[in-house]
XYZ file of C-alpha atoms in Angstrom:
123
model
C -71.577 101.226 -211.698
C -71.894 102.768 -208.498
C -75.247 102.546 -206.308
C -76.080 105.160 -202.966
C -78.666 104.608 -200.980
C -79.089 107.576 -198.350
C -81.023 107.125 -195.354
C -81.495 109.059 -191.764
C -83.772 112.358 -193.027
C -86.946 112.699 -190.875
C -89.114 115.488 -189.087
C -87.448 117.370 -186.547
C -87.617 120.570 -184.893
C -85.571 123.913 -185.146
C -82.313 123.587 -183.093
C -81.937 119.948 -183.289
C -79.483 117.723 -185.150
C -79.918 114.874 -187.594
C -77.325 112.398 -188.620
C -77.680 110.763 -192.790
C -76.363 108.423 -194.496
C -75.259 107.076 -197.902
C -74.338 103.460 -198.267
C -72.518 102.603 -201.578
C -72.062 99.639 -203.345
C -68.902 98.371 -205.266
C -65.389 98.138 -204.493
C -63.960 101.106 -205.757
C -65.605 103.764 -203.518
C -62.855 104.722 -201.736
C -61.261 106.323 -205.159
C -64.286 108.441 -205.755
C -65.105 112.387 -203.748
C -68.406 112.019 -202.535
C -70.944 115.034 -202.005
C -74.553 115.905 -200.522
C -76.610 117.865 -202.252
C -80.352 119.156 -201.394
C -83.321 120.283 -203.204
C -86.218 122.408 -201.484
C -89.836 122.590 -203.636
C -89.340 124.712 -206.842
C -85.437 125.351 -206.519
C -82.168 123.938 -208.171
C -80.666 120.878 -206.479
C -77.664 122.875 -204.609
C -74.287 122.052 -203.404
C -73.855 121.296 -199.010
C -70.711 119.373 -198.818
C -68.034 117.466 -200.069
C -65.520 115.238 -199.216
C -62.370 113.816 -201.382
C -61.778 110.205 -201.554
C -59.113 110.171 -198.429
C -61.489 112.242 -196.200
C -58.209 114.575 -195.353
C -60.186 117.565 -197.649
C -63.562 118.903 -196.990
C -66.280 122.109 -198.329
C -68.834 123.085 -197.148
C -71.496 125.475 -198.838
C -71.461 129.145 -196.536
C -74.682 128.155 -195.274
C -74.430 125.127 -193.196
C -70.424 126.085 -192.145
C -70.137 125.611 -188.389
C -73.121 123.345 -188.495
C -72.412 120.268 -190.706
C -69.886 117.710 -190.774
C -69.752 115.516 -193.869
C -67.334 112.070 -193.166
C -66.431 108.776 -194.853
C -66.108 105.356 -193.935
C -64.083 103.994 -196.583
C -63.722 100.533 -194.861
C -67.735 100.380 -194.573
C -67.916 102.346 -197.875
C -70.196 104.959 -196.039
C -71.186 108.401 -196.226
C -72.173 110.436 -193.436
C -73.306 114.271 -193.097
C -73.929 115.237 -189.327
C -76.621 118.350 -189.178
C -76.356 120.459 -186.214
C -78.659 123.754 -185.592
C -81.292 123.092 -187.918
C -83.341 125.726 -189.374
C -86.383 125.483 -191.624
C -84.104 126.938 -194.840
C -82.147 122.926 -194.500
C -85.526 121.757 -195.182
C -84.842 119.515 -198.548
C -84.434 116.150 -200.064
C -81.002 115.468 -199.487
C -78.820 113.416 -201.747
C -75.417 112.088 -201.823
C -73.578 111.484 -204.988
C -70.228 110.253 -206.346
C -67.334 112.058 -208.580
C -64.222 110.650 -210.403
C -63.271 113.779 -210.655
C -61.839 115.709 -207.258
C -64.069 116.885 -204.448
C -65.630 119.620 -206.205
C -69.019 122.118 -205.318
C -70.153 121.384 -208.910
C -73.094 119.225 -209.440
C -72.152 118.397 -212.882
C -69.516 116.703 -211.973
C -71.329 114.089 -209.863
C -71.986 111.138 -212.195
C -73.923 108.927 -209.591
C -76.842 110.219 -206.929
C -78.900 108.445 -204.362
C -82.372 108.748 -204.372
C -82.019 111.081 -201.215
C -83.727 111.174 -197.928
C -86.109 113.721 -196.757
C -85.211 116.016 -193.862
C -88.215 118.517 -192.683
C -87.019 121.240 -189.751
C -89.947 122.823 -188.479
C -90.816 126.317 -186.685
């Protein structure tokens, strides 16, 4: 199986950026599309980014366009979503997870997830 473990999130004010990461184990992640996902208090876990398994195709959810950049590493197996321009609204648990399917907005999907990292933009 696969295993992500996302890291980075922290407390940060509006207007500043904040790098995460997802670390995955196994040796088959560079056949996989990887996404981020984020879930505020009382919503649905919602779709921010994805990337196929080259890294040559990327989506982004209308929201954070202009303003995040999701990457790989396939050599380090890494996942990486650069947040620029924060507002309060990208205030979430973030979580990366992993498709055999091809870079896709749908959660379902996703058959592995991190345990995601908190970010917290405040006013």
């Amino acid at each position: 199986q696969v295993q992500l473990v996302e890291s980075g999130g922290g407390l940060v004010q509006a207007g500043a950026s904040l790098g995460l990461s997802c670390a995955a184990s196994g040796r088959t992640f560079s056949l996989y599309a990887m996404g981020w996902f984020r879930q505020a208090p009382g919503k649905e876990r919602e779709f921010v980014a994805t990337i196929s398994a080259t890294g040559h195709y990327t989506d982004y959810v209308d929201s954070v366009k202009g303003r995040f950049t999701i990457s790989r590493d396939n050599a380090k197996n890494t996942l990486h979503l650069q947040m620029s321009s924060l507002k309060p609204e990208d205030t979430a648990v973030y979580f990366c997870a992993s498709t055999p399917a091809g870079a896709t907005r749908e959660k379902r999907a996703y058959r592995y997830w991190g345990q995601g990292t908190q970010v917290t933009v405040s006013s």
